[in-house]
Coordinates of C-alpha atoms and ligand atoms in Angstrom, one line a residue:
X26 CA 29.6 -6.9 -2.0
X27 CA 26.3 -7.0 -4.2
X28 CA 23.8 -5.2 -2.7
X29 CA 19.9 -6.3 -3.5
X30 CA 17.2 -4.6 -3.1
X31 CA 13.9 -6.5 -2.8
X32 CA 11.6 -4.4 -0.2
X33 CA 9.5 -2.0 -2.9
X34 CA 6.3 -2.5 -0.9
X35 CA 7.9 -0.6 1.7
X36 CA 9.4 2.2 -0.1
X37 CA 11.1 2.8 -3.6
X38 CA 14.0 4.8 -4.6
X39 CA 13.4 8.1 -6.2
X40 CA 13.4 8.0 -10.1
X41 CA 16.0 10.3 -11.0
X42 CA 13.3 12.2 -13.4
X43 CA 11.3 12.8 -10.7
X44 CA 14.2 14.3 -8.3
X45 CA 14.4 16.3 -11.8
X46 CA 11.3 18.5 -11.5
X47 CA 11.6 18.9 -7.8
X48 CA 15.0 20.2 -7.8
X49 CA 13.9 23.8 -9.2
X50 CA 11.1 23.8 -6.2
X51 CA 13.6 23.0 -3.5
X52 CA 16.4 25.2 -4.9
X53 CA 15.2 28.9 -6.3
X54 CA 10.9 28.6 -6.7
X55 CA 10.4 30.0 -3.3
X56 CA 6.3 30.8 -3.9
X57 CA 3.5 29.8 -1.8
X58 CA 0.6 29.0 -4.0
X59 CA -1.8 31.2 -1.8
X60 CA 0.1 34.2 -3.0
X61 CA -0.8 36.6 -5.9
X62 CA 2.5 37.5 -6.5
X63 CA 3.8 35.8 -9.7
X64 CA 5.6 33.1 -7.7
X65 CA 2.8 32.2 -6.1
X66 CA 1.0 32.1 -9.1
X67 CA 3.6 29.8 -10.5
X68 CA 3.5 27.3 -7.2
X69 CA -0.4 27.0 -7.7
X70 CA 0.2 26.2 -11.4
X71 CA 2.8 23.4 -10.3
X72 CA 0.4 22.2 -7.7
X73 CA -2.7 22.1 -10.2
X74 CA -0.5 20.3 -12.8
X75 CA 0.9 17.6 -10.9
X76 CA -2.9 17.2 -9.7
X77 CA -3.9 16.4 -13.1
X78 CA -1.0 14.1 -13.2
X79 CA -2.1 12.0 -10.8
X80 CA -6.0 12.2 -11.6
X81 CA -4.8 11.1 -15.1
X82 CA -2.9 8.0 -14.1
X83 CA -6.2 6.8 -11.9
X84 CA -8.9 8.2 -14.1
X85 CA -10.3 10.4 -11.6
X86 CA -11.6 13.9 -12.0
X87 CA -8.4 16.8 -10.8
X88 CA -11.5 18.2 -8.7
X89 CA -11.1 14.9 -6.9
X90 CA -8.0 14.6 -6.0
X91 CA -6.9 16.3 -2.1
X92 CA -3.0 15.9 -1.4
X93 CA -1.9 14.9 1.9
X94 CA 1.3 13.8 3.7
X95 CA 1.1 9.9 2.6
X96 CA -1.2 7.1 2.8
X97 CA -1.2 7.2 6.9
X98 CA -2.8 10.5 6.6
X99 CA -5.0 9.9 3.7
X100 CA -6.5 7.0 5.9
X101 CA -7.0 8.7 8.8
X102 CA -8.9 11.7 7.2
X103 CA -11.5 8.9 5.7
X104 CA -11.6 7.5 8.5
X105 CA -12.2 10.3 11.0
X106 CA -13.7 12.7 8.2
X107 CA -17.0 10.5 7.6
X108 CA -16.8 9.1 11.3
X109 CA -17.4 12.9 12.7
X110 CA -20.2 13.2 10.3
X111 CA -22.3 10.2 11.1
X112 CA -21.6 10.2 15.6
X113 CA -22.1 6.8 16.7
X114 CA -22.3 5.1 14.2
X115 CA -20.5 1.5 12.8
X116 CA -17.0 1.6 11.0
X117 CA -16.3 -1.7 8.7
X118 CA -13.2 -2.6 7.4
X119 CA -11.4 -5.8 6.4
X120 CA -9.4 -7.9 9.3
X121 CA -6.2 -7.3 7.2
X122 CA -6.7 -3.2 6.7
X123 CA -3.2 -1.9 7.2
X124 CA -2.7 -0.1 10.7
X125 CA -3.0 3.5 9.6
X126 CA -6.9 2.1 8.7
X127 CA -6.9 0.1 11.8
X128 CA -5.7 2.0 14.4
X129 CA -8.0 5.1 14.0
X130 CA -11.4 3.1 13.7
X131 CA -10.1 0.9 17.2
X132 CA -9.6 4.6 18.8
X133 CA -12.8 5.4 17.6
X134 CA -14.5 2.8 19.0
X135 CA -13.6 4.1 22.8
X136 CA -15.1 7.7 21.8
X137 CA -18.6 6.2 20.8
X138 CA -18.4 4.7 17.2
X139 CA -18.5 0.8 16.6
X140 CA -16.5 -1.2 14.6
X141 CA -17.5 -4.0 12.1
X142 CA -14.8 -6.5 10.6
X143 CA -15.2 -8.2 6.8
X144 CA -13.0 -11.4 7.9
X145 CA -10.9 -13.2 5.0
X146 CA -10.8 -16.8 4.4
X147 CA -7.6 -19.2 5.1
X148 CA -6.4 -17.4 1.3
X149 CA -6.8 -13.9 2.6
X150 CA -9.7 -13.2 0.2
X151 CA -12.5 -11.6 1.7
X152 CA -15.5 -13.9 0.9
X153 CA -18.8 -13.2 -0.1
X154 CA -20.7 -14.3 3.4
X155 CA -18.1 -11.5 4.9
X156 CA -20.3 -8.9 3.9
X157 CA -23.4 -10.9 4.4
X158 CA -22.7 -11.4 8.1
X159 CA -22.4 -7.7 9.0
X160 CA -26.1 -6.7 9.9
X161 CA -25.5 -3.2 11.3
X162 CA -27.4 -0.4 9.7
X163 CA -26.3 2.9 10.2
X164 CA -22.8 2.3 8.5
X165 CA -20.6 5.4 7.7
X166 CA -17.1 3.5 6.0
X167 CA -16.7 0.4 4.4
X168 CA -13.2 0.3 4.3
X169 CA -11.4 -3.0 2.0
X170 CA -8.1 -2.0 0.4
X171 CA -7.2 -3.4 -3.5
X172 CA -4.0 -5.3 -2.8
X173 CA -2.7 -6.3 0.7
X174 CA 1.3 -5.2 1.7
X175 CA 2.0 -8.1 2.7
X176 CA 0.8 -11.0 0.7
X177 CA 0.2 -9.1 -2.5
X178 CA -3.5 -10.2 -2.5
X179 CA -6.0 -8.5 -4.6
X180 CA -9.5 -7.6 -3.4
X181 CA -12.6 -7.5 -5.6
X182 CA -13.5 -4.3 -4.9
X183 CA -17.0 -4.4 -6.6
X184 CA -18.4 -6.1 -3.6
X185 CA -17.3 -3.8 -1.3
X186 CA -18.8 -0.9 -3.7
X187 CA -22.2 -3.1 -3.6
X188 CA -22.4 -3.9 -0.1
X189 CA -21.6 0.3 0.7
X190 CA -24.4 1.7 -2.0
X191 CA -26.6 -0.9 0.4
X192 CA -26.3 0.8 3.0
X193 CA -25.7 4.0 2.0
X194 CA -21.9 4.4 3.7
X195 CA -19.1 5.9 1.9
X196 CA -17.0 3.1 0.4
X197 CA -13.3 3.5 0.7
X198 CA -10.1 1.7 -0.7
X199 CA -6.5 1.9 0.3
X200 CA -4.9 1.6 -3.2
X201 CA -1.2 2.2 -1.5
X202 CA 0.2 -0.9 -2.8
X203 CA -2.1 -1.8 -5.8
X204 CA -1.1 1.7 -7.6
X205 CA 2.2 1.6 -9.7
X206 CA 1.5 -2.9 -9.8
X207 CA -1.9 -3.0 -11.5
X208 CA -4.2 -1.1 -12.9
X209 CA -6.5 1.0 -11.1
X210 CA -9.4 3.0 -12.3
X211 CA -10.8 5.3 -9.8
X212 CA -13.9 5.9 -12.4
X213 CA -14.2 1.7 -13.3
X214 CA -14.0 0.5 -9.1
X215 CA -17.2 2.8 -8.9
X216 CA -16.0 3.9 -4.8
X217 CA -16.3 6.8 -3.4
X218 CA -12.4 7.2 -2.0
X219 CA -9.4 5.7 -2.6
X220 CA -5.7 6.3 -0.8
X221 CA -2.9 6.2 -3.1
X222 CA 0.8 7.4 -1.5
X223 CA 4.1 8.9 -3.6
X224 CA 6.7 6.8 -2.3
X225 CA 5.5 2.9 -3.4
X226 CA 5.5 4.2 -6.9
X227 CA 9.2 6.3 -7.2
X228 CA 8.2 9.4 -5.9
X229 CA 9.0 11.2 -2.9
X230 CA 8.1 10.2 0.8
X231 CA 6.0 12.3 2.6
X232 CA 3.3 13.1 -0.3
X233 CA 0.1 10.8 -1.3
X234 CA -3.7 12.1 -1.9
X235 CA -7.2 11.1 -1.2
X236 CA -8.7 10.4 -3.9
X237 CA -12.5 11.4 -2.8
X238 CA -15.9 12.2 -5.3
X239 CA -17.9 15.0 -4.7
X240 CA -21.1 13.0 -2.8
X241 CA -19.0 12.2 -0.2
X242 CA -19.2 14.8 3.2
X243 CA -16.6 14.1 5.1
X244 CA -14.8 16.4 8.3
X245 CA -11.8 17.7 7.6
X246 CA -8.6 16.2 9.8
X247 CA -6.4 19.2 9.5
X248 CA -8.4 22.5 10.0
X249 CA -6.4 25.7 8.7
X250 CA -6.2 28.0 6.3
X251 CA -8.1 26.1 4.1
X252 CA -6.3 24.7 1.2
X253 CA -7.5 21.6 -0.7
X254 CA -10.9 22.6 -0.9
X255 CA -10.8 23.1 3.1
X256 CA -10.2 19.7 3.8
X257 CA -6.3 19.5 4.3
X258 CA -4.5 23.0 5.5
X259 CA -1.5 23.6 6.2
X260 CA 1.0 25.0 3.1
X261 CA 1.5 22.4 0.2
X262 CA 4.8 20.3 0.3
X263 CA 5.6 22.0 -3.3
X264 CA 8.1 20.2 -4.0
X265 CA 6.5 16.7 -3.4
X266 CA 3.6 16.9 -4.8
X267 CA 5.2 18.0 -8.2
X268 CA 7.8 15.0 -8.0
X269 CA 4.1 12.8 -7.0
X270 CA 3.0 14.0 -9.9
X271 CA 5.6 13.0 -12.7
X272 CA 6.0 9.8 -10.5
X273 CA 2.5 9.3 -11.1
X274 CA 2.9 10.2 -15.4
X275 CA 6.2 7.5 -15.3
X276 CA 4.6 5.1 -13.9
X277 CA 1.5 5.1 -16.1
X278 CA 3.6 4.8 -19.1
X279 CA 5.7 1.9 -17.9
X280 CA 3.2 -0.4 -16.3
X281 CA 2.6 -2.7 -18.3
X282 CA 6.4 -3.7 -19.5
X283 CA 7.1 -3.3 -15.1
X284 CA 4.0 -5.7 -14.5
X285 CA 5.3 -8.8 -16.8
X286 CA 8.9 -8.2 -15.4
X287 CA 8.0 -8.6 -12.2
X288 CA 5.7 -12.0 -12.8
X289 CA 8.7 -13.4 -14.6
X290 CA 11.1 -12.9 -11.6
X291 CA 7.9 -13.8 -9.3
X292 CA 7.4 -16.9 -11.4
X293 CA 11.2 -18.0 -11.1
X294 CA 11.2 -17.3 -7.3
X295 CA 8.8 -19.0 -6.5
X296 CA 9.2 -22.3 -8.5
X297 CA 12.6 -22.6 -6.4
X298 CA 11.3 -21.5 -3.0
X299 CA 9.4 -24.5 -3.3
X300 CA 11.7 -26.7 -4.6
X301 CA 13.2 -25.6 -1.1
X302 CA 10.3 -26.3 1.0
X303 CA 9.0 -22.7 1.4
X304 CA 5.2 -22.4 1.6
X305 CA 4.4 -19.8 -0.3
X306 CA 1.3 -17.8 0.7
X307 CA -2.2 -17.0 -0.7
X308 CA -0.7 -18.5 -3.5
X309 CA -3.4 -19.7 -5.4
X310 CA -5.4 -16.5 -5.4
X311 CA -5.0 -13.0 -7.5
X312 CA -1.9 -11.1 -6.2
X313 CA 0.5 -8.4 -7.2
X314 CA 2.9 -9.6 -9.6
X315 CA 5.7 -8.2 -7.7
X316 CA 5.0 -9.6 -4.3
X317 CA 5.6 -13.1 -2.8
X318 CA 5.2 -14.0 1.2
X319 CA 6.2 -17.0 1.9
X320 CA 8.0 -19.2 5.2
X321 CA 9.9 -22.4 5.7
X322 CA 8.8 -24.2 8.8
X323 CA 10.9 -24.3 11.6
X324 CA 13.1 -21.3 10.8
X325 CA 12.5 -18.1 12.2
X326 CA 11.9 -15.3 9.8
X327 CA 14.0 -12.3 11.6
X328 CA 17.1 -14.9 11.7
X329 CA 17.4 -15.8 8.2
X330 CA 16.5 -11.8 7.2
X331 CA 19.5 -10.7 9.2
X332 CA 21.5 -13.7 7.8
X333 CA 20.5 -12.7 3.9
X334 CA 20.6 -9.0 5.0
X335 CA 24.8 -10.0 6.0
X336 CA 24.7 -11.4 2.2
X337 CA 23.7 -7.8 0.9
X338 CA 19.7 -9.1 0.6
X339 CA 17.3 -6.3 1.7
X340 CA 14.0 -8.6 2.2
X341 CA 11.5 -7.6 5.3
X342 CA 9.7 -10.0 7.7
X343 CA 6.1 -10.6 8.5
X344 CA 5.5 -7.4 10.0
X345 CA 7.5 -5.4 7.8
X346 CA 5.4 -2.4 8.4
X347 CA 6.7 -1.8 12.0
X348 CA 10.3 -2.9 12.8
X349 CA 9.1 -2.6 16.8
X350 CA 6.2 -5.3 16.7
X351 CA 7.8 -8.6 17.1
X352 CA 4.2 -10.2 17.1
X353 CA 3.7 -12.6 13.8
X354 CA 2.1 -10.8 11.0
X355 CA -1.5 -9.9 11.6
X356 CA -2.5 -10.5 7.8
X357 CA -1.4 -14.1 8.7
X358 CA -2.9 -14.4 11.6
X359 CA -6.8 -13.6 10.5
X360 CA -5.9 -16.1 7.6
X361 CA -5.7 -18.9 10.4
X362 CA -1.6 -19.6 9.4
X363 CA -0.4 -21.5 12.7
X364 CA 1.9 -18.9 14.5
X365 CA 5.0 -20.7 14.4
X366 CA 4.9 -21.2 10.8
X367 CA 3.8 -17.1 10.6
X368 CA 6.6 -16.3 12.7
X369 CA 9.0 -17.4 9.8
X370 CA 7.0 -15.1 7.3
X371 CA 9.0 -13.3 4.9
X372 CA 8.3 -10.9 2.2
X373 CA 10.1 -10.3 -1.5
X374 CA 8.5 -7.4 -3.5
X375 CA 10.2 -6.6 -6.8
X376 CA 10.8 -3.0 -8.4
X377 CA 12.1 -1.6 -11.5
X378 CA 15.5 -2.4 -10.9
X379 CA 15.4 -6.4 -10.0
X380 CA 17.0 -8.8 -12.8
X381 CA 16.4 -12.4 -13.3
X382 CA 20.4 -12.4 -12.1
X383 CA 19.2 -11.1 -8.5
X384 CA 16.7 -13.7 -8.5
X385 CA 19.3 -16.9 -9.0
X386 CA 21.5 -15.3 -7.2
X387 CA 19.3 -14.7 -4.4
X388 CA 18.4 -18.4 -4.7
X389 CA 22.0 -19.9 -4.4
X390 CA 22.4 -17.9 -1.4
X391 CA 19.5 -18.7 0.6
X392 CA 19.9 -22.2 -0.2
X393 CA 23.9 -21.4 1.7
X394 CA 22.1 -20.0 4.5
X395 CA 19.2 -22.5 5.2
X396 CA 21.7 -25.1 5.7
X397 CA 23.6 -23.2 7.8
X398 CA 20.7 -22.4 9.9
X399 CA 19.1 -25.8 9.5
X400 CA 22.7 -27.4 11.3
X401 CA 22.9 -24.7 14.0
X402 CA 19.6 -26.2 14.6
X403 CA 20.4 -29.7 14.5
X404 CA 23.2 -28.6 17.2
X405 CA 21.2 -26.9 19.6
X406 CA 18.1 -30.1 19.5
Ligands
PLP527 C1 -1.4 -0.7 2.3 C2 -0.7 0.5 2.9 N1 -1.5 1.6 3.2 C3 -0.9 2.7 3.7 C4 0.4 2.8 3.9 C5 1.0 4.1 4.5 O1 1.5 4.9 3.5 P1 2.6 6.1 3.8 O2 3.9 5.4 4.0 O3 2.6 6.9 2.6 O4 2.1 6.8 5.0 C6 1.3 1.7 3.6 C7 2.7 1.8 3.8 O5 3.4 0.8 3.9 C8 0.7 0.6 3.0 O6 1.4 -0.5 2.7

């Protein structure tokens, strides 16, 4: 059987030029970089190059750039690192933050800091009254990531960049999904911090950096022996950060051509999900060219991903971020989408590898499938 592959917002497969460079850092380059020896020196240099790397592809500053384990970690040490420095003071972020922003600002808030939430409109856009209707003053994050994982939707950041220079807080955006789709310019969005992570773009998992300028203060989350200018210890993942690095240089070089491949396949897709009666969402608004989120009412989302899945159709459901949570897709939900339509929320993000030939074929068999589903139904009324 044909097996697709249309899940890229939750993880790519590694690019065979990365796995490349890695190799000779899993195999025989034994060095830690804190070591004087010569293969330490030679880790360091690895570490220091694939730091440019990435700097390069987001027009940052290498000074700026701090590896970490992923985006979860990168936005938890914004999160907790300018939190610690500012006690009890207010945390905002959008309604529709991913969890690994979320969920450390909500434990905060139980440990003395408050939380402020930029709600988005019925498109997912945050609008411009968002920010007007948050009054609190002594604000240490703005939080607002570029492009949403699950509807693709892109934020204009400038506000949020506006809004934090107000009021004096560090500004911060999770770029996870944005970075390797669009362009992003960490000198151009004029933020303090950014989140960027290895494995949406190619790379290894396990790797991603903070991206953070030199105003910024923030507490470390890993305390140690003092690697990445003391604000992540702990012994570099080699390894990773080298194949992060040429992930980040291959990507760079191939955006563009990726970036109209994907709106062509997007564009197809979506004219015949509508044909079909999908409602296709935030789809009048700036998204990711390689994302489309979308539900057709009255059939549950998990039932026709395991029927597709059956087909050889790797697609993910509302909440494709945790396979546990059964609840209808947050990002939905602070939209205002009724719960029952959310409930059949699916998502389809393209990567290098998807042909127009996926797409029709994909096509035929979903339109097999909803009329298998839409009889079973008719049986059980
Ligand atoms: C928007 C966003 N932020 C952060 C993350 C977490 O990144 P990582 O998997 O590298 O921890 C994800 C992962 O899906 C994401 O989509």
């Amino acid at each position: 059987m044909q097996k697709v592959y249309f899940d890229h917002n939750a993880t790519t497969a590694i690019d065979k030029k990365v796995l490349s460079v890695m190799m000779p850092y899993l195999e025989t380059q034994q060095g830690n970089p804190t070591s004087q020896h010569s293969f330490g020196r030679h880790a360091r240099t690895a570490i220091e190059e694939a730091r440019e790397q990435v700097a390069l592809a987001i027009h940052a500053h290498p000074s700026e750039v701090i590896f970490t384990s992923g985006g979860t970690e990168a936005n938890n040490m914004i999160v907790h690192g300018a939190a610690i420095k500012n006690p009890q003071s207010t945390l905002v972020r959008s309604n529709i933050e991913h969890p690994c922003v979320a969920r450390p600002m909500e434990a905060l808030t139980h440990q003395g800091w408050h939380q402020d939430l930029l709600k988005v409109n019925h498109d997912g856009v945050i609008p411009d009254e968002a920010y007007k209707s948050i009054t609190a003053d002594n604000i240490s994050l703005v939080s607002v990531m570029l492009a949403n994982n699950e509807t693709g939707v892109i934020q204009e950041v400038s506000r949020l960049s506006d809004f934090a220079k107000g009021k004096k807080a560090i500004s911060h955006t999770d770029a996870v999904q944005a970075f390797g789709k669009m362009e992003v310019r960490f000198d151009e969005l004029e933020i303090d911090a950014m989140t960027l992570s290895s494995h949406k773009i190619y790379g290894p998992q396990g790797v991603g950096a903070l991206i953070l300028n030199k105003r910024s203060d923030i507490e470390p989350l890993i305390y140690g022996g003092g690697q990445e200018k003391n604000l992540r210890s702990g012994t570099e993942n080699i390894a990773a950060i080298v194949g992060f690095g040429k992930a980040c240089e291959l990507i760079s070089e191939s955006l563009k051509e990726s970036s109209m491949r994907s709106r062509e396949l997007q564009t197809t897709l979506e004219f015949h999900l509508k044909t079909l009666g999908a409602e296709i969402f935030s789809e009048k608004v700036k998204r990711l060219s390689n994302t489309t989120f979308f539900a057709f009412k009255d059939i549950e989302g998990s039932t026709l991903l395991t029927a597709l899945d059956k087909k050889g159709f790797a697609i993910a459901s509302g909440s494709a971020c945790s396979s546990v949570n059964k609840e209808p897709s947050h990002v939905l939900l602070a939209m205002g989408i009724d719960e029952d339509l959310a409930r059949g929320a699916l998502r389809i993000s393209f990567g290098n590898q998807n042909t127009i030939n996926d797409v029709t074929s994909f096509i035929e068999t979903l339109k097999k499938e909803l009329q298998t589903l839409k009889q079973l139904t008719a049986i059980a009324a």
